[in-house]
């Protein structure tokens, strides 16, 4: 049981009031909601996998095309962690809020599928997903798991069963466009919500970091839960600089 300061307790009550008063709430989640599940923040400039090498040399679209073997070697650690990871209390709290009717859409920067595995619906994966792969030759889409497991176990690079070209995981690499349709849905949800809750994102990766601003411009309330400061702390109704997996269940408890 975590020790709660008085400020945190007031924040919890305030957040719960705002959630109960909302009609079209949207949550935006980032790496911080998955770090309690053991998944490193692989986009973070000061942590995660990118410190081990220059991301522009392996995790960009150009380098994937030139040297997929190098990319898969880089991705090996992340892939095995994601395959093993389980949703944590923050993921389940979002599912609970959705089931209670307080939450419509989850926009996530994560590629780990943990929201869906916790039972959440209507998840917009703006940085793509690790669940599927697309052929670089014929653009056929396949389920990723069998291919990733074969690679992890036997080092077999994933190739398309139809045309034999290499398969690329559907996560958005550096230099790659966000998936257009999902991005438009995320923009629309942000503009039309009356509450945005940011959970575990430092709001540093553009263009996703701009979504809460779209919500604010259209009169939405804002609740921020993140370890470190964000550029929107000053604009938020409630800010928690805490562990998302610790705080979110407490918020849901207050709401119900
Ligand atoms: Zn193919």
PDB file of C-alpha atoms and ligand atoms in Angstrom:
ATOM      1  CA  UNK A   1       0.000   0.000   0.000  1.00  0.00           C
ATOM      2  CA  UNK A   2       1.465   3.315  -0.998  1.00  0.00           C
ATOM      3  CA  UNK A   3       1.529   6.247   1.391  1.00  0.00           C
ATOM      4  CA  UNK A   4      -0.587   9.039  -0.076  1.00  0.00           C
ATOM      5  CA  UNK A   5       0.152  12.691   0.559  1.00  0.00           C
ATOM      6  CA  UNK A   6      -2.751  15.012   1.224  1.00  0.00           C
ATOM      7  CA  UNK A   7      -2.190  16.646  -2.152  1.00  0.00           C
ATOM      8  CA  UNK A   8      -2.469  13.275  -3.863  1.00  0.00           C
ATOM      9  CA  UNK A   9      -5.679  12.472  -2.010  1.00  0.00           C
ATOM     10  CA  UNK A  10      -7.197  15.790  -3.050  1.00  0.00           C
ATOM     11  CA  UNK A  11      -6.005  15.123  -6.600  1.00  0.00           C
ATOM     12  CA  UNK A  12      -7.689  11.700  -6.590  1.00  0.00           C
ATOM     13  CA  UNK A  13     -11.024  13.149  -5.502  1.00  0.00           C
ATOM     14  CA  UNK A  14     -10.748  15.941  -8.043  1.00  0.00           C
ATOM     15  CA  UNK A  15      -9.836  13.537 -10.869  1.00  0.00           C
ATOM     16  CA  UNK A  16     -12.740  11.264  -9.957  1.00  0.00           C
ATOM     17  CA  UNK A  17     -15.186  14.209 -10.012  1.00  0.00           C
ATOM     18  CA  UNK A  18     -13.960  15.275 -13.445  1.00  0.00           C
ATOM     19  CA  UNK A  19     -14.243  11.713 -14.803  1.00  0.00           C
ATOM     20  CA  UNK A  20     -17.758  11.304 -13.431  1.00  0.00           C
ATOM     21  CA  UNK A  21     -18.760  14.608 -15.003  1.00  0.00           C
ATOM     22  CA  UNK A  22     -17.382  13.752 -18.436  1.00  0.00           C
ATOM     23  CA  UNK A  23     -19.344  12.290 -21.337  1.00  0.00           C
ATOM     24  CA  UNK A  24     -16.657  11.699 -23.952  1.00  0.00           C
ATOM     25  CA  UNK A  25     -13.374  10.911 -22.199  1.00  0.00           C
ATOM     26  CA  UNK A  26     -10.273   9.844 -24.094  1.00  0.00           C
ATOM     27  CA  UNK A  27      -7.076   8.423 -22.625  1.00  0.00           C
ATOM     28  CA  UNK A  28      -3.675   8.871 -24.225  1.00  0.00           C
ATOM     29  CA  UNK A  29      -1.097   6.341 -23.014  1.00  0.00           C
ATOM     30  CA  UNK A  30       2.656   6.206 -23.475  1.00  0.00           C
ATOM     31  CA  UNK A  31       5.572   4.027 -22.484  1.00  0.00           C
ATOM     32  CA  UNK A  32       5.101   4.809 -18.769  1.00  0.00           C
ATOM     33  CA  UNK A  33       1.971   2.674 -18.582  1.00  0.00           C
ATOM     34  CA  UNK A  34       3.920  -0.365 -19.820  1.00  0.00           C
ATOM     35  CA  UNK A  35       7.162   0.038 -17.883  1.00  0.00           C
ATOM     36  CA  UNK A  36       5.491  -1.560 -14.791  1.00  0.00           C
ATOM     37  CA  UNK A  37       4.922  -4.574 -17.093  1.00  0.00           C
ATOM     38  CA  UNK A  38       8.664  -4.705 -17.714  1.00  0.00           C
ATOM     39  CA  UNK A  39       8.687  -3.133 -21.174  1.00  0.00           C
ATOM     40  CA  UNK A  40      11.428  -0.510 -21.568  1.00  0.00           C
ATOM     41  CA  UNK A  41      10.674   2.858 -23.109  1.00  0.00           C
ATOM     42  CA  UNK A  42      12.317   2.121 -26.428  1.00  0.00           C
ATOM     43  CA  UNK A  43      11.649   5.577 -27.825  1.00  0.00           C
ATOM     44  CA  UNK A  44      13.058   7.424 -24.851  1.00  0.00           C
ATOM     45  CA  UNK A  45      16.187   9.382 -25.743  1.00  0.00           C
ATOM     46  CA  UNK A  46      17.684   8.828 -22.288  1.00  0.00           C
ATOM     47  CA  UNK A  47      16.780   5.224 -21.699  1.00  0.00           C
ATOM     48  CA  UNK A  48      15.627   2.071 -23.359  1.00  0.00           C
ATOM     49  CA  UNK A  49      17.012   0.296 -26.330  1.00  0.00           C
ATOM     50  CA  UNK A  50      18.041   3.290 -28.344  1.00  0.00           C
ATOM     51  CA  UNK A  51      20.935   4.049 -26.051  1.00  0.00           C
ATOM     52  CA  UNK A  52      22.608   0.819 -27.149  1.00  0.00           C
ATOM     53  CA  UNK A  53      22.957   1.953 -30.730  1.00  0.00           C
ATOM     54  CA  UNK A  54      22.120   4.790 -33.075  1.00  0.00           C
ATOM     55  CA  UNK A  55      18.424   4.334 -33.897  1.00  0.00           C
ATOM     56  CA  UNK A  56      18.909   5.952 -37.274  1.00  0.00           C
ATOM     57  CA  UNK A  57      21.288   3.124 -38.133  1.00  0.00           C
ATOM     58  CA  UNK A  58      18.932   0.247 -37.320  1.00  0.00           C
ATOM     59  CA  UNK A  59      15.416   1.317 -36.392  1.00  0.00           C
ATOM     60  CA  UNK A  60      14.626   3.539 -39.339  1.00  0.00           C
ATOM     61  CA  UNK A  61      12.662   2.565 -42.408  1.00  0.00           C
ATOM     62  CA  UNK A  62      15.671   3.152 -44.665  1.00  0.00           C
ATOM     63  CA  UNK A  63      17.979   0.910 -42.685  1.00  0.00           C
ATOM     64  CA  UNK A  64      15.297  -1.768 -42.405  1.00  0.00           C
ATOM     65  CA  UNK A  65      15.096  -1.859 -46.202  1.00  0.00           C
ATOM     66  CA  UNK A  66      18.876  -2.044 -46.549  1.00  0.00           C
ATOM     67  CA  UNK A  67      19.586  -4.480 -43.748  1.00  0.00           C
ATOM     68  CA  UNK A  68      16.569  -6.250 -42.208  1.00  0.00           C
ATOM     69  CA  UNK A  69      18.838  -8.778 -40.453  1.00  0.00           C
ATOM     70  CA  UNK A  70      20.480  -5.951 -38.541  1.00  0.00           C
ATOM     71  CA  UNK A  71      17.089  -4.556 -37.580  1.00  0.00           C
ATOM     72  CA  UNK A  72      15.822  -7.921 -36.338  1.00  0.00           C
ATOM     73  CA  UNK A  73      18.988  -8.382 -34.304  1.00  0.00           C
ATOM     74  CA  UNK A  74      18.363  -4.999 -32.641  1.00  0.00           C
ATOM     75  CA  UNK A  75      14.710  -5.844 -32.037  1.00  0.00           C
ATOM     76  CA  UNK A  76      15.410  -9.268 -30.504  1.00  0.00           C
ATOM     77  CA  UNK A  77      15.486  -8.079 -26.874  1.00  0.00           C
ATOM     78  CA  UNK A  78      12.356  -5.955 -27.185  1.00  0.00           C
ATOM     79  CA  UNK A  79      10.505  -8.737 -29.007  1.00  0.00           C
ATOM     80  CA  UNK A  80      11.120 -11.348 -26.333  1.00  0.00           C
ATOM     81  CA  UNK A  81      10.092  -8.913 -23.576  1.00  0.00           C
ATOM     82  CA  UNK A  82       6.850  -7.988 -25.367  1.00  0.00           C
ATOM     83  CA  UNK A  83       5.927 -11.621 -25.979  1.00  0.00           C
ATOM     84  CA  UNK A  84       6.280 -12.362 -22.255  1.00  0.00           C
ATOM     85  CA  UNK A  85       4.779  -9.158 -20.815  1.00  0.00           C
ATOM     86  CA  UNK A  86       1.456  -9.089 -18.974  1.00  0.00           C
ATOM     87  CA  UNK A  87      -0.964  -6.154 -18.517  1.00  0.00           C
ATOM     88  CA  UNK A  88      -0.609  -4.340 -15.168  1.00  0.00           C
ATOM     89  CA  UNK A  89      -3.177  -2.649 -12.859  1.00  0.00           C
ATOM     90  CA  UNK A  90      -3.144   0.542 -14.945  1.00  0.00           C
ATOM     91  CA  UNK A  91      -4.217  -1.351 -18.079  1.00  0.00           C
ATOM     92  CA  UNK A  92      -6.973  -3.127 -16.139  1.00  0.00           C
ATOM     93  CA  UNK A  93      -8.116   0.188 -14.629  1.00  0.00           C
ATOM     94  CA  UNK A  94      -8.696   1.601 -18.094  1.00  0.00           C
ATOM     95  CA  UNK A  95     -10.741  -1.467 -18.990  1.00  0.00           C
ATOM     96  CA  UNK A  96     -12.787  -0.938 -15.816  1.00  0.00           C
ATOM     97  CA  UNK A  97     -13.415   2.724 -16.686  1.00  0.00           C
ATOM     98  CA  UNK A  98     -14.525   1.659 -20.149  1.00  0.00           C
ATOM     99  CA  UNK A  99     -16.885  -0.959 -18.750  1.00  0.00           C
ATOM    100  CA  UNK A 100     -18.338   1.631 -16.379  1.00  0.00           C
ATOM    101  CA  UNK A 101     -19.088   3.789 -19.417  1.00  0.00           C
ATOM    102  CA  UNK A 102     -16.700   6.632 -18.503  1.00  0.00           C
ATOM    103  CA  UNK A 103     -14.142   6.085 -21.233  1.00  0.00           C
ATOM    104  CA  UNK A 104     -14.635   5.867 -24.972  1.00  0.00           C
ATOM    105  CA  UNK A 105     -11.305   5.728 -26.719  1.00  0.00           C
ATOM    106  CA  UNK A 106      -7.746   4.786 -25.808  1.00  0.00           C
ATOM    107  CA  UNK A 107      -5.042   6.340 -27.951  1.00  0.00           C
ATOM    108  CA  UNK A 108      -1.715   4.629 -27.323  1.00  0.00           C
ATOM    109  CA  UNK A 109       1.879   5.235 -28.336  1.00  0.00           C
ATOM    110  CA  UNK A 110       2.688   1.670 -27.291  1.00  0.00           C
ATOM    111  CA  UNK A 111       3.064  -1.277 -29.626  1.00  0.00           C
ATOM    112  CA  UNK A 112       2.705  -4.025 -27.027  1.00  0.00           C
ATOM    113  CA  UNK A 113      -1.017  -4.897 -27.316  1.00  0.00           C
ATOM    114  CA  UNK A 114      -1.369  -4.828 -23.516  1.00  0.00           C
ATOM    115  CA  UNK A 115      -4.513  -2.665 -23.573  1.00  0.00           C
ATOM    116  CA  UNK A 116      -6.309  -5.205 -25.741  1.00  0.00           C
ATOM    117  CA  UNK A 117      -5.000  -8.068 -23.644  1.00  0.00           C
ATOM    118  CA  UNK A 118      -6.409  -6.333 -20.546  1.00  0.00           C
ATOM    119  CA  UNK A 119      -9.803  -6.350 -22.281  1.00  0.00           C
ATOM    120  CA  UNK A 120      -9.980  -2.733 -23.479  1.00  0.00           C
ATOM    121  CA  UNK A 121     -11.895  -1.826 -26.633  1.00  0.00           C
ATOM    122  CA  UNK A 122     -11.481   0.914 -29.180  1.00  0.00           C
ATOM    123  CA  UNK A 123      -7.683   1.172 -28.904  1.00  0.00           C
ATOM    124  CA  UNK A 124      -5.979   3.398 -31.470  1.00  0.00           C
ATOM    125  CA  UNK A 125      -2.331   2.338 -31.866  1.00  0.00           C
ATOM    126  CA  UNK A 126      -0.831   5.447 -33.425  1.00  0.00           C
ATOM    127  CA  UNK A 127       2.718   4.049 -33.439  1.00  0.00           C
ATOM    128  CA  UNK A 128       1.600   0.749 -34.898  1.00  0.00           C
ATOM    129  CA  UNK A 129       1.557  -2.696 -33.402  1.00  0.00           C
ATOM    130  CA  UNK A 130       3.803  -5.642 -32.826  1.00  0.00           C
ATOM    131  CA  UNK A 131       0.922  -8.069 -33.394  1.00  0.00           C
ATOM    132  CA  UNK A 132       1.017  -8.068 -37.167  1.00  0.00           C
ATOM    133  CA  UNK A 133       3.592  -7.836 -39.936  1.00  0.00           C
ATOM    134  CA  UNK A 134       3.352  -6.635 -43.510  1.00  0.00           C
ATOM    135  CA  UNK A 135       5.242  -8.033 -46.488  1.00  0.00           C
ATOM    136  CA  UNK A 136       7.607  -5.502 -48.038  1.00  0.00           C
ATOM    137  CA  UNK A 137       6.954  -7.082 -51.441  1.00  0.00           C
ATOM    138  CA  UNK A 138       3.230  -7.785 -51.809  1.00  0.00           C
ATOM    139  CA  UNK A 139       1.899  -5.947 -48.691  1.00  0.00           C
ATOM    140  CA  UNK A 140       0.131  -9.021 -47.380  1.00  0.00           C
ATOM    141  CA  UNK A 141      -0.586  -8.776 -43.638  1.00  0.00           C
ATOM    142  CA  UNK A 142       0.239 -11.721 -41.360  1.00  0.00           C
ATOM    143  CA  UNK A 143       0.033 -12.431 -37.618  1.00  0.00           C
ATOM    144  CA  UNK A 144       3.467 -11.729 -36.158  1.00  0.00           C
ATOM    145  CA  UNK A 145       3.732 -14.137 -33.243  1.00  0.00           C
ATOM    146  CA  UNK A 146       4.737 -17.353 -35.054  1.00  0.00           C
ATOM    147  CA  UNK A 147       7.333 -15.520 -37.140  1.00  0.00           C
ATOM    148  CA  UNK A 148       8.770 -13.673 -34.155  1.00  0.00           C
ATOM    149  CA  UNK A 149       8.983 -16.873 -32.122  1.00  0.00           C
ATOM    150  CA  UNK A 150      10.733 -18.676 -35.003  1.00  0.00           C
ATOM    151  CA  UNK A 151      13.200 -15.817 -35.200  1.00  0.00           C
ATOM    152  CA  UNK A 152      13.831 -15.774 -31.449  1.00  0.00           C
ATOM    153  CA  UNK A 153      14.252 -19.562 -31.246  1.00  0.00           C
ATOM    154  CA  UNK A 154      16.095 -20.350 -34.454  1.00  0.00           C
ATOM    155  CA  UNK A 155      17.218 -17.010 -35.846  1.00  0.00           C
ATOM    156  CA  UNK A 156      15.032 -17.423 -38.948  1.00  0.00           C
ATOM    157  CA  UNK A 157      14.301 -14.074 -40.550  1.00  0.00           C
ATOM    158  CA  UNK A 158      10.576 -13.734 -41.301  1.00  0.00           C
ATOM    159  CA  UNK A 159       9.757 -14.062 -44.998  1.00  0.00           C
ATOM    160  CA  UNK A 160       6.406 -13.740 -46.757  1.00  0.00           C
ATOM    161  CA  UNK A 161       4.722 -17.122 -47.375  1.00  0.00           C
ATOM    162  CA  UNK A 162       3.334 -15.781 -50.667  1.00  0.00           C
ATOM    163  CA  UNK A 163       6.157 -13.952 -52.399  1.00  0.00           C
ATOM    164  CA  UNK A 164       9.241 -14.624 -50.277  1.00  0.00           C
ATOM    165  CA  UNK A 165      10.106 -10.988 -49.504  1.00  0.00           C
ATOM    166  CA  UNK A 166      11.032 -10.003 -45.941  1.00  0.00           C
ATOM    167  CA  UNK A 167       8.208  -9.195 -43.493  1.00  0.00           C
ATOM    168  CA  UNK A 168       8.270  -5.945 -41.513  1.00  0.00           C
ATOM    169  CA  UNK A 169       6.608  -5.600 -38.091  1.00  0.00           C
ATOM    170  CA  UNK A 170       3.773  -3.048 -38.220  1.00  0.00           C
ATOM    171  CA  UNK A 171       5.408  -0.742 -35.697  1.00  0.00           C
ATOM    172  CA  UNK A 172       6.208   2.755 -36.892  1.00  0.00           C
ATOM    173  CA  UNK A 173       9.939   3.134 -37.444  1.00  0.00           C
ATOM    174  CA  UNK A 174      11.874   6.383 -37.496  1.00  0.00           C
ATOM    175  CA  UNK A 175      11.257   8.176 -40.759  1.00  0.00           C
ATOM    176  CA  UNK A 176       7.998   6.336 -41.296  1.00  0.00           C
ATOM    177  CA  UNK A 177       4.521   7.891 -41.518  1.00  0.00           C
ATOM    178  CA  UNK A 178       1.987   7.156 -38.782  1.00  0.00           C
ATOM    179  CA  UNK A 179      -0.849   4.877 -39.950  1.00  0.00           C
ATOM    180  CA  UNK A 180      -3.085   7.478 -41.631  1.00  0.00           C
ATOM    181  CA  UNK A 181      -6.530   6.147 -40.821  1.00  0.00           C
ATOM    182  CA  UNK A 182      -5.733   5.535 -37.148  1.00  0.00           C
ATOM    183  CA  UNK A 183      -4.065   8.913 -36.844  1.00  0.00           C
ATOM    184  CA  UNK A 184      -7.165  10.664 -38.230  1.00  0.00           C
ATOM    185  CA  UNK A 185      -9.355   8.785 -35.747  1.00  0.00           C
ATOM    186  CA  UNK A 186      -7.021   9.834 -32.914  1.00  0.00           C
ATOM    187  CA  UNK A 187      -7.175  13.475 -34.032  1.00  0.00           C
ATOM    188  CA  UNK A 188     -10.969  13.319 -34.247  1.00  0.00           C
ATOM    189  CA  UNK A 189     -11.267  11.703 -30.807  1.00  0.00           C
ATOM    190  CA  UNK A 190      -8.958  14.352 -29.319  1.00  0.00           C
ATOM    191  CA  UNK A 191     -10.868  17.253 -30.850  1.00  0.00           C
ATOM    192  CA  UNK A 192     -14.274  15.960 -29.790  1.00  0.00           C
ATOM    193  CA  UNK A 193     -13.538  14.706 -26.263  1.00  0.00           C
ATOM    194  CA  UNK A 194     -14.571  16.620 -23.144  1.00  0.00           C
ATOM    195  CA  UNK A 195     -11.799  15.060 -21.035  1.00  0.00           C
ATOM    196  CA  UNK A 196      -8.349  13.833 -21.925  1.00  0.00           C
ATOM    197  CA  UNK A 197      -6.345  11.747 -19.487  1.00  0.00           C
ATOM    198  CA  UNK A 198      -2.651  11.412 -20.323  1.00  0.00           C
ATOM    199  CA  UNK A 199      -1.156   8.336 -18.647  1.00  0.00           C
ATOM    200  CA  UNK A 200       2.546   7.535 -18.760  1.00  0.00           C
ATOM    201  CA  UNK A 201       3.569   9.843 -21.571  1.00  0.00           C
ATOM    202  CA  UNK A 202       6.089  12.658 -21.244  1.00  0.00           C
ATOM    203  CA  UNK A 203       4.499  14.239 -24.331  1.00  0.00           C
ATOM    204  CA  UNK A 204       7.822  14.529 -26.108  1.00  0.00           C
ATOM    205  CA  UNK A 205       7.262  12.499 -29.262  1.00  0.00           C
ATOM    206  CA  UNK A 206       5.533  14.457 -31.998  1.00  0.00           C
ATOM    207  CA  UNK A 207       2.975  14.505 -33.459  1.00  0.00           C
ATOM    208  CA  UNK A 208       1.217  12.505 -30.714  1.00  0.00           C
ATOM    209  CA  UNK A 209       2.370  14.984 -28.053  1.00  0.00           C
ATOM    210  CA  UNK A 210       0.159  17.601 -29.719  1.00  0.00           C
ATOM    211  CA  UNK A 211      -3.096  15.663 -29.246  1.00  0.00           C
ATOM    212  CA  UNK A 212      -3.859  16.948 -25.704  1.00  0.00           C
ATOM    213  CA  UNK A 213      -3.435  20.475 -27.064  1.00  0.00           C
ATOM    214  CA  UNK A 214      -6.144  19.750 -29.661  1.00  0.00           C
ATOM    215  CA  UNK A 215      -8.381  18.597 -26.795  1.00  0.00           C
ATOM    216  CA  UNK A 216      -7.672  21.725 -24.717  1.00  0.00           C
ATOM    217  CA  UNK A 217      -8.353  24.012 -27.678  1.00  0.00           C
ATOM    218  CA  UNK A 218     -11.807  22.496 -27.873  1.00  0.00           C
ATOM    219  CA  UNK A 219     -12.563  23.027 -24.207  1.00  0.00           C
ATOM    220  CA  UNK A 220     -11.720  19.597 -22.784  1.00  0.00           C
ATOM    221  CA  UNK A 221     -10.489  19.061 -19.231  1.00  0.00           C
ATOM    222  CA  UNK A 222      -7.044  17.509 -18.788  1.00  0.00           C
ATOM    223  CA  UNK A 223      -5.682  15.023 -16.230  1.00  0.00           C
ATOM    224  CA  UNK A 224      -1.965  14.166 -16.412  1.00  0.00           C
ATOM    225  CA  UNK A 225      -0.327  11.137 -14.791  1.00  0.00           C
ATOM    226  CA  UNK A 226       3.394  10.887 -15.487  1.00  0.00           C
ATOM    227  CA  UNK A 227       6.576  10.547 -13.447  1.00  0.00           C
ATOM    228  CA  UNK A 228       8.233  13.576 -14.982  1.00  0.00           C
ATOM    229  CA  UNK A 229       6.980  17.026 -15.970  1.00  0.00           C
ATOM    230  CA  UNK A 230       5.326  17.616 -19.303  1.00  0.00           C
ATOM    231  CA  UNK A 231       4.864  20.804 -21.298  1.00  0.00           C
ATOM    232  CA  UNK A 232       1.165  20.760 -20.419  1.00  0.00           C
ATOM    233  CA  UNK A 233       1.428  20.459 -16.622  1.00  0.00           C
ATOM    234  CA  UNK A 234       0.512  24.148 -16.301  1.00  0.00           C
ATOM    235  CA  UNK A 235      -2.634  23.676 -18.381  1.00  0.00           C
ATOM    236  CA  UNK A 236      -3.900  20.531 -16.636  1.00  0.00           C
ATOM    237  CA  UNK A 237      -6.786  20.386 -14.138  1.00  0.00           C
ATOM    238  CA  UNK A 238      -5.014  17.673 -12.141  1.00  0.00           C
ATOM    239  CA  UNK A 239      -1.391  16.477 -12.327  1.00  0.00           C
ATOM    240  CA  UNK A 240       0.046  13.357 -10.691  1.00  0.00           C
ATOM    241  CA  UNK A 241       3.816  12.880 -10.848  1.00  0.00           C
ATOM    242  CA  UNK A 242       3.485   9.257  -9.826  1.00  0.00           C
ATOM    243  CA  UNK A 243       3.598   5.686 -11.036  1.00  0.00           C
ATOM    244  CA  UNK A 244       0.635   5.138 -13.356  1.00  0.00           C
ATOM    245  CA  UNK A 245       0.107   1.567 -12.150  1.00  0.00           C
ATOM    246  CA  UNK A 246      -0.117   2.857  -8.572  1.00  0.00           C
ATOM    247  CA  UNK A 247      -2.397   5.837  -9.202  1.00  0.00           C
ATOM    248  CA  UNK A 248      -4.862   4.613 -11.807  1.00  0.00           C
ATOM    249  CA  UNK A 249      -6.506   1.915  -9.666  1.00  0.00           C
ATOM    250  CA  UNK A 250      -6.956   4.524  -6.913  1.00  0.00           C
ATOM    251  CA  UNK A 251      -8.670   6.884  -9.337  1.00  0.00           C
ATOM    252  CA  UNK A 252     -11.050   4.138 -10.458  1.00  0.00           C
ATOM    253  CA  UNK A 253     -11.764   3.307  -6.820  1.00  0.00           C
ATOM    254  CA  UNK A 254     -12.769   6.948  -6.239  1.00  0.00           C
ATOM    255  CA  UNK A 255     -14.939   7.018  -9.345  1.00  0.00           C
ATOM    256  CA  UNK A 256     -17.002   3.981  -8.358  1.00  0.00           C
TER     257      UNK A 256
HETATM  258 ZN1  LIG B   1       4.715 -10.964 -49.981  1.00  0.00          ZN
END
